[in-house]
PDB file of C-alpha atoms in Angstrom:
ATOM      1  CA  UNK U  22      -0.111   0.065  -0.066  1.00 55.00           C
ATOM      2  CA  UNK U  23       1.176   3.487  -0.832  1.00 49.00           C
ATOM      3  CA  UNK U  24       0.406   7.147   0.194  1.00 42.00           C
ATOM      4  CA  UNK U  25      -1.240   9.085  -2.448  1.00 38.00           C
ATOM      5  CA  UNK U  26       1.613  11.722  -3.888  1.00 37.00           C
ATOM      6  CA  UNK U  27       1.746  13.403  -7.157  1.00 33.00           C
ATOM      7  CA  UNK U  28       5.192  12.223  -8.619  1.00 33.00           C
ATOM      8  CA  UNK U  29       3.428   9.914 -11.302  1.00 35.00           C
ATOM      9  CA  UNK U  30       2.057  11.800 -14.359  1.00 36.00           C
ATOM     10  CA  UNK U  31       0.607   9.254 -17.097  1.00 39.00           C
ATOM     11  CA  UNK U  32       1.833  10.240 -20.445  1.00 40.00           C
ATOM     12  CA  UNK U  33      -0.967  10.719 -22.956  1.00 37.00           C
ATOM     13  CA  UNK U  34      -0.565   9.762 -26.458  1.00 35.00           C
ATOM     14  CA  UNK U  35      -1.052  13.449 -27.147  1.00 30.00           C
ATOM     15  CA  UNK U  36       1.664  14.620 -24.830  1.00 30.00           C
ATOM     16  CA  UNK U  37       4.158  11.577 -25.438  1.00 34.00           C
ATOM     17  CA  UNK U  38       7.805  12.763 -25.193  1.00 32.00           C
ATOM     18  CA  UNK U  39      10.017  11.522 -28.067  1.00 32.00           C
ATOM     19  CA  UNK U  40      13.532  11.530 -29.102  1.00 35.00           C
ATOM     20  CA  UNK U  41      16.237  12.776 -26.761  1.00 32.00           C
ATOM     21  CA  UNK U  42      13.506  14.150 -24.495  1.00 33.00           C
ATOM     22  CA  UNK U  43      11.805  10.889 -24.250  1.00 38.00           C
ATOM     23  CA  UNK U  44      14.870   9.114 -23.481  1.00 35.00           C
ATOM     24  CA  UNK U  45      16.178  11.455 -21.001  1.00 35.00           C
ATOM     25  CA  UNK U  46      12.535  11.266 -19.146  1.00 38.00           C
ATOM     26  CA  UNK U  47      12.851   7.542 -19.317  1.00 41.00           C
ATOM     27  CA  UNK U  48      16.170   7.635 -17.187  1.00 39.00           C
ATOM     28  CA  UNK U  49      17.641   5.381 -19.656  1.00 39.00           C
ATOM     29  CA  UNK U  50      21.334   6.056 -17.940  1.00 39.00           C
ATOM     30  CA  UNK U  51      23.215   3.027 -18.348  1.00 35.00           C
ATOM     31  CA  UNK U  52      25.762   2.353 -21.264  1.00 37.00           C
ATOM     32  CA  UNK U  53      26.587   3.654 -24.407  1.00 31.00           C
ATOM     33  CA  UNK U  54      23.963   5.059 -26.568  1.00 31.00           C
ATOM     34  CA  UNK U  55      24.767   3.401 -29.819  1.00 35.00           C
ATOM     35  CA  UNK U  56      22.039   2.400 -32.015  1.00 34.00           C
ATOM     36  CA  UNK U  57      21.348  -1.291 -32.138  1.00 37.00           C
ATOM     37  CA  UNK U  58      21.417  -3.501 -35.502  1.00 35.00           C
ATOM     38  CA  UNK U  59      18.186  -3.966 -37.146  1.00 31.00           C
ATOM     39  CA  UNK U  60      18.417  -7.844 -35.955  1.00 37.00           C
ATOM     40  CA  UNK U  61      18.631  -6.905 -32.229  1.00 68.00           C
ATOM     41  CA  UNK U  62      15.846  -4.144 -32.203  1.00 90.00           C
ATOM     42  CA  UNK U  63      12.598  -5.380 -30.729  1.00 96.00           C
ATOM     43  CA  UNK U  64       9.558  -5.548 -32.636  1.00 97.00           C
ATOM     44  CA  UNK U  65       5.778  -4.712 -32.138  1.00 98.00           C
ATOM     45  CA  UNK U  66       3.528  -7.580 -31.207  1.00 98.00           C
ATOM     46  CA  UNK U  67       1.004  -9.107 -28.626  1.00 98.00           C
ATOM     47  CA  UNK U  68      -0.951  -6.224 -28.716  1.00 98.00           C
ATOM     48  CA  UNK U  69       1.923  -3.737 -28.054  1.00 98.00           C
ATOM     49  CA  UNK U  70       3.088  -1.128 -30.616  1.00 98.00           C
ATOM     50  CA  UNK U  71       6.364   0.541 -29.655  1.00 98.00           C
ATOM     51  CA  UNK U  72       6.281   4.317 -29.751  1.00 98.00           C
ATOM     52  CA  UNK U  73       9.115   5.319 -28.141  1.00 97.00           C
ATOM     53  CA  UNK U  74      12.541   3.323 -27.246  1.00 97.00           C
ATOM     54  CA  UNK U  75      15.993   3.520 -26.240  1.00 96.00           C
ATOM     55  CA  UNK U  76      17.885   0.428 -27.259  1.00 94.00           C
ATOM     56  CA  UNK U  77      21.670   0.818 -26.723  1.00 88.00           C
ATOM     57  CA  UNK U  78      24.729  -1.028 -25.825  1.00 79.00           C
ATOM     58  CA  UNK U  79      24.514  -0.907 -22.251  1.00 91.00           C
ATOM     59  CA  UNK U  80      22.376  -2.971 -19.781  1.00 96.00           C
ATOM     60  CA  UNK U  81      19.379  -0.853 -19.526  1.00 96.00           C
ATOM     61  CA  UNK U  82      16.816  -0.779 -22.533  1.00 96.00           C
ATOM     62  CA  UNK U  83      13.598   1.597 -22.491  1.00 97.00           C
ATOM     63  CA  UNK U  84      10.393   1.138 -24.302  1.00 98.00           C
ATOM     64  CA  UNK U  85       6.862   3.027 -24.317  1.00 98.00           C
ATOM     65  CA  UNK U  86       3.842   1.190 -25.969  1.00 98.00           C
ATOM     66  CA  UNK U  87       0.714   1.751 -27.585  1.00 98.00           C
ATOM     67  CA  UNK U  88      -2.131  -0.722 -26.301  1.00 98.00           C
ATOM     68  CA  UNK U  89      -5.558  -1.063 -26.367  1.00 98.00           C
ATOM     69  CA  UNK U  90      -5.299  -2.383 -22.652  1.00 98.00           C
ATOM     70  CA  UNK U  91      -4.166   1.114 -21.460  1.00 98.00           C
ATOM     71  CA  UNK U  92      -5.595   4.547 -22.281  1.00 96.00           C
ATOM     72  CA  UNK U  93      -2.151   6.278 -21.826  1.00 96.00           C
ATOM     73  CA  UNK U  94       1.133   4.789 -23.264  1.00 98.00           C
ATOM     74  CA  UNK U  95       2.929   2.897 -20.547  1.00 98.00           C
ATOM     75  CA  UNK U  96       6.438   1.924 -20.414  1.00 98.00           C
ATOM     76  CA  UNK U  97       8.906  -0.483 -19.049  1.00 98.00           C
ATOM     77  CA  UNK U  98      12.661  -0.524 -18.276  1.00 97.00           C
ATOM     78  CA  UNK U  99      14.104  -3.919 -19.270  1.00 98.00           C
ATOM     79  CA  UNK U 100      17.566  -4.446 -17.314  1.00 97.00           C
ATOM     80  CA  UNK U 101      19.963  -6.804 -19.038  1.00 97.00           C
ATOM     81  CA  UNK U 102      22.893  -8.716 -17.340  1.00 98.00           C
ATOM     82  CA  UNK U 103      26.285  -7.992 -17.839  1.00 96.00           C
ATOM     83  CA  UNK U 104      27.552  -9.408 -21.374  1.00 95.00           C
ATOM     84  CA  UNK U 105      24.083  -9.909 -22.606  1.00 96.00           C
ATOM     85  CA  UNK U 106      24.728  -8.432 -26.248  1.00 94.00           C
ATOM     86  CA  UNK U 107      27.557 -10.834 -26.856  1.00 94.00           C
ATOM     87  CA  UNK U 108      26.824 -13.733 -24.783  1.00 96.00           C
ATOM     88  CA  UNK U 109      24.476 -15.779 -26.741  1.00 96.00           C
ATOM     89  CA  UNK U 110      22.864 -17.043 -23.724  1.00 97.00           C
ATOM     90  CA  UNK U 111      19.262 -17.208 -22.439  1.00 98.00           C
ATOM     91  CA  UNK U 112      18.413 -15.937 -19.307  1.00 98.00           C
ATOM     92  CA  UNK U 113      15.784 -16.189 -16.412  1.00 98.00           C
ATOM     93  CA  UNK U 114      13.541 -13.292 -16.184  1.00 98.00           C
ATOM     94  CA  UNK U 115      12.522 -11.190 -12.845  1.00 98.00           C
ATOM     95  CA  UNK U 116       9.516  -9.109 -13.267  1.00 98.00           C
ATOM     96  CA  UNK U 117       9.962  -6.436 -10.449  1.00 98.00           C
ATOM     97  CA  UNK U 118       6.741  -4.421  -9.633  1.00 98.00           C
ATOM     98  CA  UNK U 119       6.491  -0.888  -8.389  1.00 98.00           C
ATOM     99  CA  UNK U 120       4.547   0.450  -5.546  1.00 96.00           C
ATOM    100  CA  UNK U 121       1.596   2.939  -5.790  1.00 94.00           C
ATOM    101  CA  UNK U 122       2.048   6.577  -7.358  1.00 89.00           C
ATOM    102  CA  UNK U 123       5.360   5.549  -8.797  1.00 94.00           C
ATOM    103  CA  UNK U 124       6.518   4.265 -12.303  1.00 95.00           C
ATOM    104  CA  UNK U 125       8.573   2.052 -14.498  1.00 95.00           C
ATOM    105  CA  UNK U 126      11.926   4.274 -13.581  1.00 94.00           C
ATOM    106  CA  UNK U 127      11.482   3.807  -9.817  1.00 94.00           C
ATOM    107  CA  UNK U 128      13.879   0.955  -8.940  1.00 94.00           C
ATOM    108  CA  UNK U 129      16.754   2.464 -11.220  1.00 85.00           C
ATOM    109  CA  UNK U 130      16.081   6.001  -9.934  1.00 83.00           C
ATOM    110  CA  UNK U 131      15.472   5.365  -6.134  1.00 86.00           C
ATOM    111  CA  UNK U 132      16.812   1.997  -5.648  1.00 88.00           C
ATOM    112  CA  UNK U 133      19.879   1.589  -7.601  1.00 91.00           C
ATOM    113  CA  UNK U 134      18.728  -1.620  -9.290  1.00 96.00           C
ATOM    114  CA  UNK U 135      21.660  -1.270 -11.762  1.00 95.00           C
ATOM    115  CA  UNK U 136      24.332  -2.086  -9.144  1.00 95.00           C
ATOM    116  CA  UNK U 137      21.902  -4.297  -7.014  1.00 96.00           C
ATOM    117  CA  UNK U 138      22.011  -6.745  -9.789  1.00 97.00           C
ATOM    118  CA  UNK U 139      25.368  -6.201 -11.317  1.00 96.00           C
ATOM    119  CA  UNK U 140      27.356  -9.503 -12.322  1.00 96.00           C
ATOM    120  CA  UNK U 141      23.674 -11.488 -11.610  1.00 97.00           C
ATOM    121  CA  UNK U 142      22.754 -13.401 -14.858  1.00 98.00           C
ATOM    122  CA  UNK U 143      19.183 -12.465 -14.892  1.00 98.00           C
ATOM    123  CA  UNK U 144      16.853 -10.010 -16.963  1.00 98.00           C
ATOM    124  CA  UNK U 145      14.819  -7.677 -14.833  1.00 98.00           C
ATOM    125  CA  UNK U 146      11.594  -6.376 -16.057  1.00 98.00           C
ATOM    126  CA  UNK U 147      10.181  -3.134 -14.712  1.00 98.00           C
ATOM    127  CA  UNK U 148       6.832  -2.276 -16.144  1.00 98.00           C
ATOM    128  CA  UNK U 149       4.571   0.664 -15.587  1.00 98.00           C
ATOM    129  CA  UNK U 150       1.572   0.128 -13.222  1.00 98.00           C
ATOM    130  CA  UNK U 151       0.352   3.370 -12.134  1.00 97.00           C
ATOM    131  CA  UNK U 152      -1.721   3.042  -8.910  1.00 97.00           C
ATOM    132  CA  UNK U 153      -3.790   0.432 -10.500  1.00 97.00           C
ATOM    133  CA  UNK U 154      -3.284  -2.574  -8.236  1.00 98.00           C
ATOM    134  CA  UNK U 155      -2.122  -5.106 -10.953  1.00 98.00           C
ATOM    135  CA  UNK U 156      -5.715  -5.540 -11.822  1.00 98.00           C
ATOM    136  CA  UNK U 157      -8.365  -4.738 -14.484  1.00 98.00           C
ATOM    137  CA  UNK U 158     -10.464  -1.970 -12.783  1.00 97.00           C
ATOM    138  CA  UNK U 159     -13.973  -2.792 -12.384  1.00 97.00           C
ATOM    139  CA  UNK U 160     -14.783   1.138 -13.611  1.00 97.00           C
ATOM    140  CA  UNK U 161     -12.663   3.740 -14.816  1.00 97.00           C
ATOM    141  CA  UNK U 162     -13.382   7.299 -15.813  1.00 97.00           C
ATOM    142  CA  UNK U 163     -10.057   7.715 -17.718  1.00 95.00           C
ATOM    143  CA  UNK U 164     -10.345   5.105 -20.412  1.00 97.00           C
ATOM    144  CA  UNK U 165      -9.002   1.532 -20.109  1.00 97.00           C
ATOM    145  CA  UNK U 166      -6.993   0.525 -17.271  1.00 97.00           C
ATOM    146  CA  UNK U 167      -6.297  -3.208 -17.488  1.00 98.00           C
ATOM    147  CA  UNK U 168      -3.078  -3.581 -16.047  1.00 98.00           C
ATOM    148  CA  UNK U 169      -3.314  -7.239 -15.480  1.00 98.00           C
ATOM    149  CA  UNK U 170      -4.073  -7.653 -19.216  1.00 98.00           C
ATOM    150  CA  UNK U 171      -0.934  -5.254 -19.830  1.00 98.00           C
ATOM    151  CA  UNK U 172       1.327  -7.140 -17.761  1.00 98.00           C
ATOM    152  CA  UNK U 173       0.464 -10.753 -18.332  1.00 98.00           C
ATOM    153  CA  UNK U 174      -0.949 -11.230 -21.515  1.00 98.00           C
ATOM    154  CA  UNK U 175       0.848  -8.670 -23.542  1.00 98.00           C
ATOM    155  CA  UNK U 176       4.353  -7.661 -21.955  1.00 98.00           C
ATOM    156  CA  UNK U 177       5.260 -11.278 -20.724  1.00 98.00           C
ATOM    157  CA  UNK U 178       5.166 -12.718 -24.358  1.00 98.00           C
ATOM    158  CA  UNK U 179       6.535  -9.594 -25.751  1.00 98.00           C
ATOM    159  CA  UNK U 180       9.376  -9.832 -23.325  1.00 98.00           C
ATOM    160  CA  UNK U 181       9.923 -13.551 -24.311  1.00 98.00           C
ATOM    161  CA  UNK U 182       9.613 -12.634 -28.231  1.00 98.00           C
ATOM    162  CA  UNK U 183      12.189  -9.980 -28.162  1.00 98.00           C
ATOM    163  CA  UNK U 184      14.811 -11.161 -25.735  1.00 98.00           C
ATOM    164  CA  UNK U 185      16.843 -14.373 -24.913  1.00 98.00           C
ATOM    165  CA  UNK U 186      14.672 -15.757 -22.182  1.00 98.00           C
ATOM    166  CA  UNK U 187      13.334 -19.297 -20.886  1.00 98.00           C
ATOM    167  CA  UNK U 188       9.904 -19.229 -21.905  1.00 97.00           C
ATOM    168  CA  UNK U 189       8.999 -21.642 -19.091  1.00 98.00           C
ATOM    169  CA  UNK U 190       8.005 -22.054 -15.476  1.00 98.00           C
ATOM    170  CA  UNK U 191      11.413 -22.201 -14.069  1.00 98.00           C
ATOM    171  CA  UNK U 192      12.663 -19.323 -16.393  1.00 98.00           C
ATOM    172  CA  UNK U 193      10.457 -16.544 -14.208  1.00 98.00           C
ATOM    173  CA  UNK U 194      10.003 -14.970 -11.086  1.00 98.00           C
ATOM    174  CA  UNK U 195       7.789 -12.095  -9.955  1.00 98.00           C
ATOM    175  CA  UNK U 196       8.583  -9.647  -6.950  1.00 98.00           C
ATOM    176  CA  UNK U 197       7.459  -6.203  -5.970  1.00 98.00           C
ATOM    177  CA  UNK U 198       7.442  -3.521  -3.177  1.00 98.00           C
ATOM    178  CA  UNK U 199       4.174  -2.536  -1.533  1.00 97.00           C
ATOM    179  CA  UNK U 200       1.351  -2.372  -3.881  1.00 97.00           C
ATOM    180  CA  UNK U 201       3.940  -4.500  -6.193  1.00 98.00           C
ATOM    181  CA  UNK U 202       4.384  -7.139  -3.444  1.00 98.00           C
ATOM    182  CA  UNK U 203       0.704  -7.414  -3.630  1.00 98.00           C
ATOM    183  CA  UNK U 204       0.424  -7.788  -7.440  1.00 98.00           C
ATOM    184  CA  UNK U 205       3.575 -10.350  -7.300  1.00 98.00           C
ATOM    185  CA  UNK U 206       1.732 -12.638  -4.765  1.00 98.00           C
ATOM    186  CA  UNK U 207      -1.540 -12.197  -6.789  1.00 98.00           C
ATOM    187  CA  UNK U 208       0.018 -13.018 -10.116  1.00 98.00           C
ATOM    188  CA  UNK U 209       2.242 -15.944  -9.069  1.00 98.00           C
ATOM    189  CA  UNK U 210      -1.339 -17.551  -7.820  1.00 98.00           C
ATOM    190  CA  UNK U 211      -3.664 -16.542 -10.428  1.00 98.00           C
ATOM    191  CA  UNK U 212      -0.954 -17.334 -12.971  1.00 98.00           C
ATOM    192  CA  UNK U 213       0.385 -20.416 -11.388  1.00 97.00           C
ATOM    193  CA  UNK U 214       2.414 -21.823 -14.388  1.00 97.00           C
ATOM    194  CA  UNK U 215       3.810 -18.440 -15.210  1.00 98.00           C
ATOM    195  CA  UNK U 216       6.267 -18.014 -12.154  1.00 98.00           C
ATOM    196  CA  UNK U 217       8.117 -20.621  -9.849  1.00 98.00           C
ATOM    197  CA  UNK U 218       9.434 -17.785  -7.425  1.00 98.00           C
ATOM    198  CA  UNK U 219       7.136 -14.980  -5.642  1.00 98.00           C
ATOM    199  CA  UNK U 220       8.608 -12.246  -3.275  1.00 98.00           C
ATOM    200  CA  UNK U 221       6.674  -9.530  -1.408  1.00 98.00           C
ATOM    201  CA  UNK U 222       8.613  -6.613  -0.082  1.00 98.00           C
ATOM    202  CA  UNK U 223       6.215  -5.053   2.316  1.00 97.00           C
ATOM    203  CA  UNK U 224       3.348  -6.171   0.254  1.00 97.00           C
ATOM    204  CA  UNK U 225      -0.350  -6.899   1.793  1.00 97.00           C
ATOM    205  CA  UNK U 226      -0.935 -10.599   1.548  1.00 98.00           C
ATOM    206  CA  UNK U 227      -4.685 -10.366   2.998  1.00 98.00           C
ATOM    207  CA  UNK U 228      -7.557  -8.006   1.478  1.00 97.00           C
ATOM    208  CA  UNK U 229     -10.291  -9.132   3.772  1.00 96.00           C
ATOM    209  CA  UNK U 230      -8.829  -8.670   7.174  1.00 94.00           C
ATOM    210  CA  UNK U 231      -9.850  -5.574   9.446  1.00 94.00           C
ATOM    211  CA  UNK U 232     -13.061  -5.305   7.637  1.00 94.00           C
ATOM    212  CA  UNK U 233     -11.551  -5.371   4.125  1.00 95.00           C
ATOM    213  CA  UNK U 234      -9.039  -2.559   4.884  1.00 94.00           C
ATOM    214  CA  UNK U 235      -6.645  -3.310   2.069  1.00 96.00           C
ATOM    215  CA  UNK U 236      -9.711  -3.442  -0.436  1.00 96.00           C
ATOM    216  CA  UNK U 237     -10.729   0.061   0.552  1.00 95.00           C
ATOM    217  CA  UNK U 238      -7.321   1.447   0.395  1.00 94.00           C
ATOM    218  CA  UNK U 239      -6.914   0.015  -3.105  1.00 96.00           C
ATOM    219  CA  UNK U 240     -10.282   1.546  -4.292  1.00 96.00           C
ATOM    220  CA  UNK U 241      -9.565   4.664  -2.559  1.00 96.00           C
ATOM    221  CA  UNK U 242      -6.056   5.188  -3.946  1.00 95.00           C
ATOM    222  CA  UNK U 243      -6.919   3.718  -7.562  1.00 96.00           C
ATOM    223  CA  UNK U 244      -9.910   6.382  -7.710  1.00 96.00           C
ATOM    224  CA  UNK U 245      -7.785   9.152  -7.120  1.00 96.00           C
ATOM    225  CA  UNK U 246      -4.500   8.551  -9.008  1.00 95.00           C
ATOM    226  CA  UNK U 247      -5.543   6.159 -11.851  1.00 96.00           C
ATOM    227  CA  UNK U 248      -9.002   5.897 -12.711  1.00 97.00           C
ATOM    228  CA  UNK U 249     -10.648   9.230 -12.282  1.00 96.00           C
ATOM    229  CA  UNK U 250     -13.102   8.187  -9.640  1.00 96.00           C
ATOM    230  CA  UNK U 251     -13.631   4.680 -10.775  1.00 97.00           C
ATOM    231  CA  UNK U 252     -12.405   1.722  -8.472  1.00 96.00           C
ATOM    232  CA  UNK U 253     -10.430  -1.288  -8.734  1.00 97.00           C
ATOM    233  CA  UNK U 254     -12.782  -3.575  -6.862  1.00 97.00           C
ATOM    234  CA  UNK U 255     -16.279  -1.838  -7.100  1.00 95.00           C
ATOM    235  CA  UNK U 256     -17.731   0.582  -4.314  1.00 90.00           C
ATOM    236  CA  UNK U 257     -19.989   0.814  -2.254  1.00 89.00           C
ATOM    237  CA  UNK U 258     -20.058  -3.042  -2.834  1.00 91.00           C
ATOM    238  CA  UNK U 259     -17.041  -5.101  -3.815  1.00 94.00           C
ATOM    239  CA  UNK U 260     -16.922  -7.533  -6.781  1.00 96.00           C
ATOM    240  CA  UNK U 261     -16.653 -10.494  -4.289  1.00 96.00           C
ATOM    241  CA  UNK U 262     -15.584 -12.888  -7.004  1.00 96.00           C
ATOM    242  CA  UNK U 263     -12.566 -10.486  -8.070  1.00 96.00           C
ATOM    243  CA  UNK U 264     -11.298  -9.922  -4.252  1.00 97.00           C
ATOM    244  CA  UNK U 265     -11.434 -13.490  -3.741  1.00 97.00           C
ATOM    245  CA  UNK U 266      -9.516 -14.281  -6.656  1.00 97.00           C
ATOM    246  CA  UNK U 267      -6.847 -12.034  -6.093  1.00 98.00           C
ATOM    247  CA  UNK U 268      -6.733 -12.485  -2.237  1.00 98.00           C
ATOM    248  CA  UNK U 269      -3.218 -14.309  -1.509  1.00 98.00           C
ATOM    249  CA  UNK U 270      -4.974 -15.970   1.710  1.00 98.00           C
ATOM    250  CA  UNK U 271      -7.644 -17.340  -0.148  1.00 98.00           C
ATOM    251  CA  UNK U 272      -5.494 -19.072  -2.750  1.00 98.00           C
ATOM    252  CA  UNK U 273      -3.160 -20.887  -0.589  1.00 98.00           C
ATOM    253  CA  UNK U 274      -2.861 -24.022  -2.544  1.00 98.00           C
ATOM    254  CA  UNK U 275      -1.779 -22.020  -5.581  1.00 98.00           C
ATOM    255  CA  UNK U 276       1.687 -21.376  -3.873  1.00 98.00           C
ATOM    256  CA  UNK U 277       2.990 -25.279  -3.624  1.00 98.00           C
ATOM    257  CA  UNK U 278       6.065 -25.824  -5.556  1.00 98.00           C
ATOM    258  CA  UNK U 279       6.999 -22.206  -5.698  1.00 98.00           C
ATOM    259  CA  UNK U 280       9.919 -20.286  -3.898  1.00 98.00           C
ATOM    260  CA  UNK U 281       8.187 -17.968  -1.592  1.00 98.00           C
ATOM    261  CA  UNK U 282      10.108 -14.897   0.190  1.00 98.00           C
ATOM    262  CA  UNK U 283       8.162 -12.380   2.315  1.00 98.00           C
ATOM    263  CA  UNK U 284       9.639  -9.260   4.085  1.00 98.00           C
ATOM    264  CA  UNK U 285       7.981  -6.764   6.277  1.00 97.00           C
ATOM    265  CA  UNK U 286       8.949  -4.266   9.162  1.00 95.00           C
ATOM    266  CA  UNK U 287       8.195  -4.362  12.602  1.00 95.00           C
ATOM    267  CA  UNK U 288       8.502  -0.782  13.823  1.00 91.00           C
ATOM    268  CA  UNK U 289       6.992   1.853  11.761  1.00 82.00           C
ATOM    269  CA  UNK U 290       7.164   5.456  12.651  1.00 84.00           C
ATOM    270  CA  UNK U 291       4.754   6.249  15.225  1.00 85.00           C
ATOM    271  CA  UNK U 292       4.295   9.720  14.363  1.00 83.00           C
ATOM    272  CA  UNK U 293       4.006   9.019  10.725  1.00 86.00           C
ATOM    273  CA  UNK U 294       0.276   7.726  10.160  1.00 78.00           C
ATOM    274  CA  UNK U 295       1.021   6.744   6.531  1.00 81.00           C
ATOM    275  CA  UNK U 296       3.968   4.569   7.671  1.00 83.00           C
ATOM    276  CA  UNK U 297       2.082   3.086  10.625  1.00 85.00           C
ATOM    277  CA  UNK U 298      -0.821   2.127   8.647  1.00 83.00           C
ATOM    278  CA  UNK U 299       0.647   0.770   5.745  1.00 88.00           C
ATOM    279  CA  UNK U 300       3.385  -1.552   7.608  1.00 92.00           C
ATOM    280  CA  UNK U 301       1.298  -2.466  10.694  1.00 93.00           C
ATOM    281  CA  UNK U 302      -1.320  -3.850   7.886  1.00 94.00           C
ATOM    282  CA  UNK U 303       1.428  -5.513   5.754  1.00 96.00           C
ATOM    283  CA  UNK U 304       2.863  -7.193   8.854  1.00 96.00           C
ATOM    284  CA  UNK U 305      -0.407  -8.505  10.028  1.00 96.00           C
ATOM    285  CA  UNK U 306      -1.393  -9.911   6.668  1.00 97.00           C
ATOM    286  CA  UNK U 307       2.063 -11.207   5.915  1.00 98.00           C
ATOM    287  CA  UNK U 308       1.544 -13.268   9.363  1.00 98.00           C
ATOM    288  CA  UNK U 309      -1.831 -14.594   8.451  1.00 98.00           C
ATOM    289  CA  UNK U 310      -0.742 -15.735   5.149  1.00 98.00           C
ATOM    290  CA  UNK U 311       2.418 -17.479   6.476  1.00 98.00           C
ATOM    291  CA  UNK U 312       0.292 -19.062   9.218  1.00 98.00           C
ATOM    292  CA  UNK U 313      -1.818 -20.484   6.384  1.00 98.00           C
ATOM    293  CA  UNK U 314       1.268 -21.574   4.315  1.00 98.00           C
ATOM    294  CA  UNK U 315       2.595 -23.388   7.529  1.00 98.00           C
ATOM    295  CA  UNK U 316      -0.703 -25.127   7.978  1.00 98.00           C
ATOM    296  CA  UNK U 317      -0.909 -26.415   4.277  1.00 98.00           C
ATOM    297  CA  UNK U 318       2.857 -27.435   4.648  1.00 98.00           C
ATOM    298  CA  UNK U 319       4.143 -25.319   1.927  1.00 98.00           C
ATOM    299  CA  UNK U 320       7.649 -24.031   2.717  1.00 98.00           C
ATOM    300  CA  UNK U 321       8.676 -20.332   2.632  1.00 98.00           C
ATOM    301  CA  UNK U 322      10.951 -17.775   3.401  1.00 98.00           C
ATOM    302  CA  UNK U 323      10.165 -14.725   5.800  1.00 98.00           C
ATOM    303  CA  UNK U 324      12.156 -11.679   7.297  1.00 98.00           C
ATOM    304  CA  UNK U 325      10.644  -9.371   9.977  1.00 97.00           C
ATOM    305  CA  UNK U 326      13.064  -6.685  10.479  1.00 96.00           C
ATOM    306  CA  UNK U 327      12.873  -3.103  12.442  1.00 96.00           C
ATOM    307  CA  UNK U 328      11.659  -0.113  10.537  1.00 94.00           C
ATOM    308  CA  UNK U 329       8.446   0.837   8.708  1.00 94.00           C
ATOM    309  CA  UNK U 330       7.134   0.906   5.071  1.00 94.00           C
ATOM    310  CA  UNK U 331      10.119   1.151   2.653  1.00 94.00           C
ATOM    311  CA  UNK U 332      12.185  -1.090   0.216  1.00 95.00           C
ATOM    312  CA  UNK U 333      14.972  -2.670   2.075  1.00 96.00           C
ATOM    313  CA  UNK U 334      17.911  -3.249  -0.491  1.00 96.00           C
ATOM    314  CA  UNK U 335      19.878  -5.651   1.724  1.00 97.00           C
ATOM    315  CA  UNK U 336      16.844  -7.887   1.615  1.00 98.00           C
ATOM    316  CA  UNK U 337      16.260  -7.722  -1.989  1.00 97.00           C
ATOM    317  CA  UNK U 338      19.836  -8.819  -2.409  1.00 97.00           C
ATOM    318  CA  UNK U 339      19.317 -11.753  -0.155  1.00 98.00           C
ATOM    319  CA  UNK U 340      15.841 -12.405  -2.148  1.00 98.00           C
ATOM    320  CA  UNK U 341      17.679 -12.249  -5.184  1.00 98.00           C
ATOM    321  CA  UNK U 342      20.367 -14.886  -4.579  1.00 98.00           C
ATOM    322  CA  UNK U 343      17.211 -17.015  -3.428  1.00 98.00           C
ATOM    323  CA  UNK U 344      15.684 -16.561  -6.737  1.00 98.00           C
ATOM    324  CA  UNK U 345      18.766 -17.476  -8.762  1.00 98.00           C
ATOM    325  CA  UNK U 346      18.843 -20.672  -6.778  1.00 98.00           C
ATOM    326  CA  UNK U 347      15.501 -21.551  -7.917  1.00 98.00           C
ATOM    327  CA  UNK U 348      15.349 -20.284 -11.470  1.00 98.00           C
ATOM    328  CA  UNK U 349      16.828 -22.099 -14.227  1.00 98.00           C
ATOM    329  CA  UNK U 350      20.586 -21.116 -14.878  1.00 98.00           C
ATOM    330  CA  UNK U 351      21.840 -19.023 -17.793  1.00 98.00           C
ATOM    331  CA  UNK U 352      22.862 -21.071 -20.618  1.00 97.00           C
TER     332      UNK U 352
END
């Protein structure tokens, strides 16, 4: 869960930045800016049409798409492993999902993901999600907001068509922070055959506890920041089937035979209502989820550490090592 802020401004198709300005805005900072050969350039497909890009000789690649799933043109950063351009290898993929009111640049601009993954043989895909809770909204007053469709049915096959990956269960992991941690748990259960490893860093794992506080929060934040007053799950009455389908604690059997990593803070800032409400709910929900996993005999890793609602680099490094131990190795 995340506090409403104003840093994320969706890019409309009429206001799309192109050329050097678009490249700078995308923050594609790594590597030389040499143009790729035609053979290596990514192409359209799977409902996605590339409208802006920065493909270069470095690790970080940027793409922006036109898609019928989303009214404005969402983007993605694809972080390649060292040596990708010359190795000829195929690599496992991590889909790394940002929190609310952030965007596809968050992990490399704020969390130093380029250095955190240096020397690791894995492709990291970091897509836009606005504050859409990794869902197809029940209602929207701002045009299509089908984030689940964009991520699972368009972006995932597009990545596999354009990069050297393992297009299989053991070739994909999904992880995220806050809203993105919820998205990771949701996608791993709902699309069981797509991901062998799932990680939630300060992400809620229980939607219905405390009279559905997380569902209310998802509805309120999505209404304010993504849907122009529409909602993810419906209001005042929820779409109960959608909530049940998305709720990790109601999908326990769908986590069998996966690597599971959970992290939460135990001491949010008592003066900061946002930090307290968010991480208190995250911690309680993750404990409920862990209890259900344990009762079902499903192995999982977890960390409870001091602090509040923020992405912990040291835990991500531990998590990444565990992912690579579970995923198919580059070859």
